[in-house]
């Protein structure tokens, strides 16, 4: 009997700690900003980026990915944080398209030659006029977790148009 008296308060404390910990984890997950907006109107976002690209004379970079994908999150972090963020803002109109479990926005995927065929993240580079300049076809970014941030910049830097002398 004596152990049961000690067990009950201990079990209650353990259960309370687990509930509080789970609650803290849930609120942290809710506060986290995922890189891919699962409810976005991606077609409209691509159209808006093309409009901006025409006035800014930048290519449009469409990144296909999903929030569950660690390589997609690694690529997004490399593109949006630190010194690399300025490079991507300066040279591209970026649109992130959520492909879910390879079951969302497949019309856009098909429009640009199915760049997700060999994995995500996948990228398509469009001219301001909407012409495909480059599309991943062999899973070139599917190992983004193992690429350095500079390696990711170098991958995309080869598509930056050269500066025209005045």
mmCIF file with all atom_site columns, C-alpha atoms in Angstrom:
data_model
loop_
_atom_site.group_PDB
_atom_site.id
_atom_site.type_symbol
_atom_site.label_atom_id
_atom_site.label_alt_id
_atom_site.label_comp_id
_atom_site.label_asym_id
_atom_site.label_entity_id
_atom_site.label_seq_id
_atom_site.pdbx_PDB_ins_code
_atom_site.Cartn_x
_atom_site.Cartn_y
_atom_site.Cartn_z
_atom_site.occupancy
_atom_site.B_iso_or_equiv
_atom_site.pdbx_formal_charge
_atom_site.auth_seq_id
_atom_site.auth_comp_id
_atom_site.auth_asym_id
_atom_site.auth_atom_id
_atom_site.pdbx_PDB_model_num
ATOM 1   C CA . UNK A 1 1   ? 0.000  0.000  0.000   1.00 0.00 ? 1   UNK A CA 1
ATOM 2   C CA . UNK A 1 2   ? 2.715  2.395  0.834   1.00 0.00 ? 2   UNK A CA 1
ATOM 3   C CA . UNK A 1 3   ? 4.111  2.344  -2.738  1.00 0.00 ? 3   UNK A CA 1
ATOM 4   C CA . UNK A 1 4   ? 0.674  3.114  -4.123  1.00 0.00 ? 4   UNK A CA 1
ATOM 5   C CA . UNK A 1 5   ? 0.497  6.310  -2.065  1.00 0.00 ? 5   UNK A CA 1
ATOM 6   C CA . UNK A 1 6   ? 3.787  7.433  -3.545  1.00 0.00 ? 6   UNK A CA 1
ATOM 7   C CA . UNK A 1 7   ? 2.866  6.204  -7.007  1.00 0.00 ? 7   UNK A CA 1
ATOM 8   C CA . UNK A 1 8   ? -0.346 8.147  -7.292  1.00 0.00 ? 8   UNK A CA 1
ATOM 9   C CA . UNK A 1 9   ? 1.143  11.626 -6.687  1.00 0.00 ? 9   UNK A CA 1
ATOM 10  C CA . UNK A 1 10  ? 4.142  10.720 -8.856  1.00 0.00 ? 10  UNK A CA 1
ATOM 11  C CA . UNK A 1 11  ? 1.911  9.502  -11.670 1.00 0.00 ? 11  UNK A CA 1
ATOM 12  C CA . UNK A 1 12  ? -0.213 12.629 -11.461 1.00 0.00 ? 12  UNK A CA 1
ATOM 13  C CA . UNK A 1 13  ? 2.888  14.828 -11.577 1.00 0.00 ? 13  UNK A CA 1
ATOM 14  C CA . UNK A 1 14  ? 4.273  12.866 -14.534 1.00 0.00 ? 14  UNK A CA 1
ATOM 15  C CA . UNK A 1 15  ? 0.983  13.108 -16.417 1.00 0.00 ? 15  UNK A CA 1
ATOM 16  C CA . UNK A 1 16  ? 0.792  16.836 -15.711 1.00 0.00 ? 16  UNK A CA 1
ATOM 17  C CA . UNK A 1 17  ? 4.354  17.341 -16.947 1.00 0.00 ? 17  UNK A CA 1
ATOM 18  C CA . UNK A 1 18  ? 3.621  15.382 -20.126 1.00 0.00 ? 18  UNK A CA 1
ATOM 19  C CA . UNK A 1 19  ? 0.470  17.399 -20.823 1.00 0.00 ? 19  UNK A CA 1
ATOM 20  C CA . UNK A 1 20  ? 2.270  20.697 -20.221 1.00 0.00 ? 20  UNK A CA 1
ATOM 21  C CA . UNK A 1 21  ? 5.200  19.620 -22.405 1.00 0.00 ? 21  UNK A CA 1
ATOM 22  C CA . UNK A 1 22  ? 2.908  18.541 -25.206 1.00 0.00 ? 22  UNK A CA 1
ATOM 23  C CA . UNK A 1 23  ? 1.039  21.829 -24.937 1.00 0.00 ? 23  UNK A CA 1
ATOM 24  C CA . UNK A 1 24  ? 4.297  23.795 -25.189 1.00 0.00 ? 24  UNK A CA 1
ATOM 25  C CA . UNK A 1 25  ? 5.339  21.749 -28.218 1.00 0.00 ? 25  UNK A CA 1
ATOM 26  C CA . UNK A 1 26  ? 1.995  22.316 -29.879 1.00 0.00 ? 26  UNK A CA 1
ATOM 27  C CA . UNK A 1 27  ? 2.124  26.076 -29.365 1.00 0.00 ? 27  UNK A CA 1
ATOM 28  C CA . UNK A 1 28  ? 5.707  26.121 -30.682 1.00 0.00 ? 28  UNK A CA 1
ATOM 29  C CA . UNK A 1 29  ? 4.645  24.222 -33.789 1.00 0.00 ? 29  UNK A CA 1
ATOM 30  C CA . UNK A 1 30  ? 1.748  26.595 -34.344 1.00 0.00 ? 30  UNK A CA 1
ATOM 31  C CA . UNK A 1 31  ? 4.044  29.601 -34.022 1.00 0.00 ? 31  UNK A CA 1
ATOM 32  C CA . UNK A 1 32  ? 6.565  28.183 -36.503 1.00 0.00 ? 32  UNK A CA 1
ATOM 33  C CA . UNK A 1 33  ? 6.289  29.696 -39.944 1.00 0.00 ? 33  UNK A CA 1
ATOM 34  C CA . UNK A 1 34  ? 6.392  26.921 -42.527 1.00 0.00 ? 34  UNK A CA 1
ATOM 35  C CA . UNK A 1 35  ? 8.031  27.862 -45.823 1.00 0.00 ? 35  UNK A CA 1
ATOM 36  C CA . UNK A 1 36  ? 5.233  26.556 -48.055 1.00 0.00 ? 36  UNK A CA 1
ATOM 37  C CA . UNK A 1 37  ? 1.749  28.039 -47.788 1.00 0.00 ? 37  UNK A CA 1
ATOM 38  C CA . UNK A 1 38  ? -0.517 25.033 -48.187 1.00 0.00 ? 38  UNK A CA 1
ATOM 39  C CA . UNK A 1 39  ? -3.564 27.182 -48.959 1.00 0.00 ? 39  UNK A CA 1
ATOM 40  C CA . UNK A 1 40  ? -1.914 29.601 -51.401 1.00 0.00 ? 40  UNK A CA 1
ATOM 41  C CA . UNK A 1 41  ? -3.320 30.286 -54.847 1.00 0.00 ? 41  UNK A CA 1
ATOM 42  C CA . UNK A 1 42  ? -0.039 29.356 -56.512 1.00 0.00 ? 42  UNK A CA 1
ATOM 43  C CA . UNK A 1 43  ? -1.177 30.176 -60.037 1.00 0.00 ? 43  UNK A CA 1
ATOM 44  C CA . UNK A 1 44  ? -2.036 33.713 -58.931 1.00 0.00 ? 44  UNK A CA 1
ATOM 45  C CA . UNK A 1 45  ? 1.298  33.989 -57.089 1.00 0.00 ? 45  UNK A CA 1
ATOM 46  C CA . UNK A 1 46  ? 3.212  32.948 -60.226 1.00 0.00 ? 46  UNK A CA 1
ATOM 47  C CA . UNK A 1 47  ? 1.222  35.452 -62.313 1.00 0.00 ? 47  UNK A CA 1
ATOM 48  C CA . UNK A 1 48  ? 1.931  38.229 -59.784 1.00 0.00 ? 48  UNK A CA 1
ATOM 49  C CA . UNK A 1 49  ? 5.634  37.338 -59.752 1.00 0.00 ? 49  UNK A CA 1
ATOM 50  C CA . UNK A 1 50  ? 5.750  37.490 -63.558 1.00 0.00 ? 50  UNK A CA 1
ATOM 51  C CA . UNK A 1 51  ? 4.190  40.961 -63.435 1.00 0.00 ? 51  UNK A CA 1
ATOM 52  C CA . UNK A 1 52  ? 6.766  42.118 -60.867 1.00 0.00 ? 52  UNK A CA 1
ATOM 53  C CA . UNK A 1 53  ? 9.559  40.460 -62.856 1.00 0.00 ? 53  UNK A CA 1
ATOM 54  C CA . UNK A 1 54  ? 8.638  42.404 -65.973 1.00 0.00 ? 54  UNK A CA 1
ATOM 55  C CA . UNK A 1 55  ? 8.970  45.720 -64.162 1.00 0.00 ? 55  UNK A CA 1
ATOM 56  C CA . UNK A 1 56  ? 12.054 44.726 -62.161 1.00 0.00 ? 56  UNK A CA 1
ATOM 57  C CA . UNK A 1 57  ? 13.799 42.887 -65.025 1.00 0.00 ? 57  UNK A CA 1
ATOM 58  C CA . UNK A 1 58  ? 14.344 39.836 -62.825 1.00 0.00 ? 58  UNK A CA 1
ATOM 59  C CA . UNK A 1 59  ? 13.716 36.200 -63.620 1.00 0.00 ? 59  UNK A CA 1
ATOM 60  C CA . UNK A 1 60  ? 11.083 34.311 -61.630 1.00 0.00 ? 60  UNK A CA 1
ATOM 61  C CA . UNK A 1 61  ? 12.315 31.438 -59.504 1.00 0.00 ? 61  UNK A CA 1
ATOM 62  C CA . UNK A 1 62  ? 9.605  28.904 -58.699 1.00 0.00 ? 62  UNK A CA 1
ATOM 63  C CA . UNK A 1 63  ? 10.561 26.491 -55.949 1.00 0.00 ? 63  UNK A CA 1
ATOM 64  C CA . UNK A 1 64  ? 8.374  23.400 -55.655 1.00 0.00 ? 64  UNK A CA 1
ATOM 65  C CA . UNK A 1 65  ? 8.465  21.741 -52.249 1.00 0.00 ? 65  UNK A CA 1
ATOM 66  C CA . UNK A 1 66  ? 6.581  20.763 -49.122 1.00 0.00 ? 66  UNK A CA 1
ATOM 67  C CA . UNK A 1 67  ? 6.714  21.531 -45.421 1.00 0.00 ? 67  UNK A CA 1
ATOM 68  C CA . UNK A 1 68  ? 7.299  17.879 -44.479 1.00 0.00 ? 68  UNK A CA 1
ATOM 69  C CA . UNK A 1 69  ? 10.470 17.773 -46.609 1.00 0.00 ? 69  UNK A CA 1
ATOM 70  C CA . UNK A 1 70  ? 13.720 18.503 -44.713 1.00 0.00 ? 70  UNK A CA 1
ATOM 71  C CA . UNK A 1 71  ? 15.584 19.324 -47.940 1.00 0.00 ? 71  UNK A CA 1
ATOM 72  C CA . UNK A 1 72  ? 12.863 21.830 -48.873 1.00 0.00 ? 72  UNK A CA 1
ATOM 73  C CA . UNK A 1 73  ? 13.140 23.492 -45.480 1.00 0.00 ? 73  UNK A CA 1
ATOM 74  C CA . UNK A 1 74  ? 16.956 23.580 -45.778 1.00 0.00 ? 74  UNK A CA 1
ATOM 75  C CA . UNK A 1 75  ? 16.751 25.231 -49.198 1.00 0.00 ? 75  UNK A CA 1
ATOM 76  C CA . UNK A 1 76  ? 14.213 27.740 -47.908 1.00 0.00 ? 76  UNK A CA 1
ATOM 77  C CA . UNK A 1 77  ? 16.423 28.627 -44.942 1.00 0.00 ? 77  UNK A CA 1
ATOM 78  C CA . UNK A 1 78  ? 19.395 29.142 -47.254 1.00 0.00 ? 78  UNK A CA 1
ATOM 79  C CA . UNK A 1 79  ? 17.291 31.409 -49.475 1.00 0.00 ? 79  UNK A CA 1
ATOM 80  C CA . UNK A 1 80  ? 15.600 33.479 -46.782 1.00 0.00 ? 80  UNK A CA 1
ATOM 81  C CA . UNK A 1 81  ? 18.065 33.799 -43.905 1.00 0.00 ? 81  UNK A CA 1
ATOM 82  C CA . UNK A 1 82  ? 21.453 35.373 -43.430 1.00 0.00 ? 82  UNK A CA 1
ATOM 83  C CA . UNK A 1 83  ? 23.568 36.893 -46.165 1.00 0.00 ? 83  UNK A CA 1
ATOM 84  C CA . UNK A 1 84  ? 22.047 34.702 -48.868 1.00 0.00 ? 84  UNK A CA 1
ATOM 85  C CA . UNK A 1 85  ? 18.610 36.258 -48.443 1.00 0.00 ? 85  UNK A CA 1
ATOM 86  C CA . UNK A 1 86  ? 19.815 39.501 -50.044 1.00 0.00 ? 86  UNK A CA 1
ATOM 87  C CA . UNK A 1 87  ? 21.178 37.590 -53.055 1.00 0.00 ? 87  UNK A CA 1
ATOM 88  C CA . UNK A 1 88  ? 17.836 35.934 -53.754 1.00 0.00 ? 88  UNK A CA 1
ATOM 89  C CA . UNK A 1 89  ? 15.827 39.145 -53.166 1.00 0.00 ? 89  UNK A CA 1
ATOM 90  C CA . UNK A 1 90  ? 18.147 41.089 -55.451 1.00 0.00 ? 90  UNK A CA 1
ATOM 91  C CA . UNK A 1 91  ? 18.184 38.645 -58.357 1.00 0.00 ? 91  UNK A CA 1
ATOM 92  C CA . UNK A 1 92  ? 14.882 36.738 -58.392 1.00 0.00 ? 92  UNK A CA 1
ATOM 93  C CA . UNK A 1 93  ? 11.165 37.016 -57.901 1.00 0.00 ? 93  UNK A CA 1
ATOM 94  C CA . UNK A 1 94  ? 10.723 33.890 -55.774 1.00 0.00 ? 94  UNK A CA 1
ATOM 95  C CA . UNK A 1 95  ? 7.502  31.893 -55.593 1.00 0.00 ? 95  UNK A CA 1
ATOM 96  C CA . UNK A 1 96  ? 7.261  28.830 -53.366 1.00 0.00 ? 96  UNK A CA 1
ATOM 97  C CA . UNK A 1 97  ? 4.694  26.255 -54.469 1.00 0.00 ? 97  UNK A CA 1
ATOM 98  C CA . UNK A 1 98  ? 3.516  23.576 -52.054 1.00 0.00 ? 98  UNK A CA 1
ATOM 99  C CA . UNK A 1 99  ? 3.224  20.171 -53.729 1.00 0.00 ? 99  UNK A CA 1
ATOM 100 C CA . UNK A 1 100 ? 2.019  18.417 -50.568 1.00 0.00 ? 100 UNK A CA 1
ATOM 101 C CA . UNK A 1 101 ? 2.607  14.690 -50.906 1.00 0.00 ? 101 UNK A CA 1
ATOM 102 C CA . UNK A 1 102 ? 3.077  15.091 -54.656 1.00 0.00 ? 102 UNK A CA 1
ATOM 103 C CA . UNK A 1 103 ? -0.659 15.725 -54.913 1.00 0.00 ? 103 UNK A CA 1
ATOM 104 C CA . UNK A 1 104 ? -1.000 19.543 -54.985 1.00 0.00 ? 104 UNK A CA 1
ATOM 105 C CA . UNK A 1 105 ? -0.553 22.059 -57.780 1.00 0.00 ? 105 UNK A CA 1
ATOM 106 C CA . UNK A 1 106 ? 0.282  19.322 -60.243 1.00 0.00 ? 106 UNK A CA 1
ATOM 107 C CA . UNK A 1 107 ? -1.083 21.507 -63.043 1.00 0.00 ? 107 UNK A CA 1
ATOM 108 C CA . UNK A 1 108 ? 1.752  23.992 -62.399 1.00 0.00 ? 108 UNK A CA 1
ATOM 109 C CA . UNK A 1 109 ? 4.214  21.141 -62.102 1.00 0.00 ? 109 UNK A CA 1
ATOM 110 C CA . UNK A 1 110 ? 3.078  19.802 -65.484 1.00 0.00 ? 110 UNK A CA 1
ATOM 111 C CA . UNK A 1 111 ? 3.139  23.271 -67.069 1.00 0.00 ? 111 UNK A CA 1
ATOM 112 C CA . UNK A 1 112 ? 6.866  23.474 -66.348 1.00 0.00 ? 112 UNK A CA 1
ATOM 113 C CA . UNK A 1 113 ? 7.870  19.965 -67.425 1.00 0.00 ? 113 UNK A CA 1
ATOM 114 C CA . UNK A 1 114 ? 7.387  18.011 -64.185 1.00 0.00 ? 114 UNK A CA 1
ATOM 115 C CA . UNK A 1 115 ? 10.541 19.182 -62.380 1.00 0.00 ? 115 UNK A CA 1
ATOM 116 C CA . UNK A 1 116 ? 9.538  17.214 -59.256 1.00 0.00 ? 116 UNK A CA 1
ATOM 117 C CA . UNK A 1 117 ? 9.841  13.868 -61.051 1.00 0.00 ? 117 UNK A CA 1
ATOM 118 C CA . UNK A 1 118 ? 13.129 13.051 -59.317 1.00 0.00 ? 118 UNK A CA 1
ATOM 119 C CA . UNK A 1 119 ? 12.350 14.674 -55.974 1.00 0.00 ? 119 UNK A CA 1
ATOM 120 C CA . UNK A 1 120 ? 11.840 17.933 -54.149 1.00 0.00 ? 120 UNK A CA 1
ATOM 121 C CA . UNK A 1 121 ? 12.784 20.639 -53.736 1.00 0.00 ? 121 UNK A CA 1
ATOM 122 C CA . UNK A 1 122 ? 12.697 21.365 -57.416 1.00 0.00 ? 122 UNK A CA 1
ATOM 123 C CA . UNK A 1 123 ? 13.119 24.676 -59.195 1.00 0.00 ? 123 UNK A CA 1
ATOM 124 C CA . UNK A 1 124 ? 12.046 26.359 -62.393 1.00 0.00 ? 124 UNK A CA 1
ATOM 125 C CA . UNK A 1 125 ? 13.517 29.615 -63.608 1.00 0.00 ? 125 UNK A CA 1
ATOM 126 C CA . UNK A 1 126 ? 11.332 31.740 -65.873 1.00 0.00 ? 126 UNK A CA 1
ATOM 127 C CA . UNK A 1 127 ? 12.131 34.816 -67.880 1.00 0.00 ? 127 UNK A CA 1
ATOM 128 C CA . UNK A 1 128 ? 9.984  37.852 -67.113 1.00 0.00 ? 128 UNK A CA 1
ATOM 129 C CA . UNK A 1 129 ? 7.971  36.842 -70.181 1.00 0.00 ? 129 UNK A CA 1
ATOM 130 C CA . UNK A 1 130 ? 7.255  33.395 -68.704 1.00 0.00 ? 130 UNK A CA 1
ATOM 131 C CA . UNK A 1 131 ? 9.670  31.390 -70.848 1.00 0.00 ? 131 UNK A CA 1
ATOM 132 C CA . UNK A 1 132 ? 11.339 28.472 -69.068 1.00 0.00 ? 132 UNK A CA 1
ATOM 133 C CA . UNK A 1 133 ? 15.051 29.231 -68.789 1.00 0.00 ? 133 UNK A CA 1
ATOM 134 C CA . UNK A 1 134 ? 15.899 26.248 -66.587 1.00 0.00 ? 134 UNK A CA 1
ATOM 135 C CA . UNK A 1 135 ? 14.098 23.476 -64.749 1.00 0.00 ? 135 UNK A CA 1
ATOM 136 C CA . UNK A 1 136 ? 15.503 20.794 -62.492 1.00 0.00 ? 136 UNK A CA 1
ATOM 137 C CA . UNK A 1 137 ? 14.968 17.389 -64.053 1.00 0.00 ? 137 UNK A CA 1
ATOM 138 C CA . UNK A 1 138 ? 17.320 15.070 -62.195 1.00 0.00 ? 138 UNK A CA 1
ATOM 139 C CA . UNK A 1 139 ? 16.664 15.948 -58.550 1.00 0.00 ? 139 UNK A CA 1
ATOM 140 C CA . UNK A 1 140 ? 19.492 18.483 -58.505 1.00 0.00 ? 140 UNK A CA 1
ATOM 141 C CA . UNK A 1 141 ? 18.238 20.045 -55.259 1.00 0.00 ? 141 UNK A CA 1
ATOM 142 C CA . UNK A 1 142 ? 16.809 16.922 -53.613 1.00 0.00 ? 142 UNK A CA 1
ATOM 143 C CA . UNK A 1 143 ? 19.882 16.735 -51.371 1.00 0.00 ? 143 UNK A CA 1
ATOM 144 C CA . UNK A 1 144 ? 19.717 20.370 -50.233 1.00 0.00 ? 144 UNK A CA 1
ATOM 145 C CA . UNK A 1 145 ? 20.337 19.316 -46.623 1.00 0.00 ? 145 UNK A CA 1
ATOM 146 C CA . UNK A 1 146 ? 23.847 18.247 -47.576 1.00 0.00 ? 146 UNK A CA 1
ATOM 147 C CA . UNK A 1 147 ? 24.638 21.342 -49.649 1.00 0.00 ? 147 UNK A CA 1
ATOM 148 C CA . UNK A 1 148 ? 26.331 24.307 -48.040 1.00 0.00 ? 148 UNK A CA 1
ATOM 149 C CA . UNK A 1 149 ? 24.499 27.614 -48.106 1.00 0.00 ? 149 UNK A CA 1
ATOM 150 C CA . UNK A 1 150 ? 27.190 28.917 -50.464 1.00 0.00 ? 150 UNK A CA 1
ATOM 151 C CA . UNK A 1 151 ? 26.701 25.842 -52.623 1.00 0.00 ? 151 UNK A CA 1
ATOM 152 C CA . UNK A 1 152 ? 23.022 26.687 -52.964 1.00 0.00 ? 152 UNK A CA 1
ATOM 153 C CA . UNK A 1 153 ? 23.834 30.276 -53.902 1.00 0.00 ? 153 UNK A CA 1
ATOM 154 C CA . UNK A 1 154 ? 26.398 29.036 -56.432 1.00 0.00 ? 154 UNK A CA 1
ATOM 155 C CA . UNK A 1 155 ? 23.785 26.706 -57.928 1.00 0.00 ? 155 UNK A CA 1
ATOM 156 C CA . UNK A 1 156 ? 21.423 29.620 -58.609 1.00 0.00 ? 156 UNK A CA 1
ATOM 157 C CA . UNK A 1 157 ? 24.092 32.268 -59.338 1.00 0.00 ? 157 UNK A CA 1
ATOM 158 C CA . UNK A 1 158 ? 24.799 30.682 -62.708 1.00 0.00 ? 158 UNK A CA 1
ATOM 159 C CA . UNK A 1 159 ? 21.332 31.826 -63.811 1.00 0.00 ? 159 UNK A CA 1
ATOM 160 C CA . UNK A 1 160 ? 21.759 35.466 -62.832 1.00 0.00 ? 160 UNK A CA 1
ATOM 161 C CA . UNK A 1 161 ? 21.915 37.574 -65.981 1.00 0.00 ? 161 UNK A CA 1
ATOM 162 C CA . UNK A 1 162 ? 25.224 39.395 -66.407 1.00 0.00 ? 162 UNK A CA 1
ATOM 163 C CA . UNK A 1 163 ? 25.214 43.096 -65.641 1.00 0.00 ? 163 UNK A CA 1
ATOM 164 C CA . UNK A 1 164 ? 25.128 45.120 -68.834 1.00 0.00 ? 164 UNK A CA 1
ATOM 165 C CA . UNK A 1 165 ? 27.662 47.958 -68.959 1.00 0.00 ? 165 UNK A CA 1
ATOM 166 C CA . UNK A 1 166 ? 26.218 51.426 -69.409 1.00 0.00 ? 166 UNK A CA 1
#
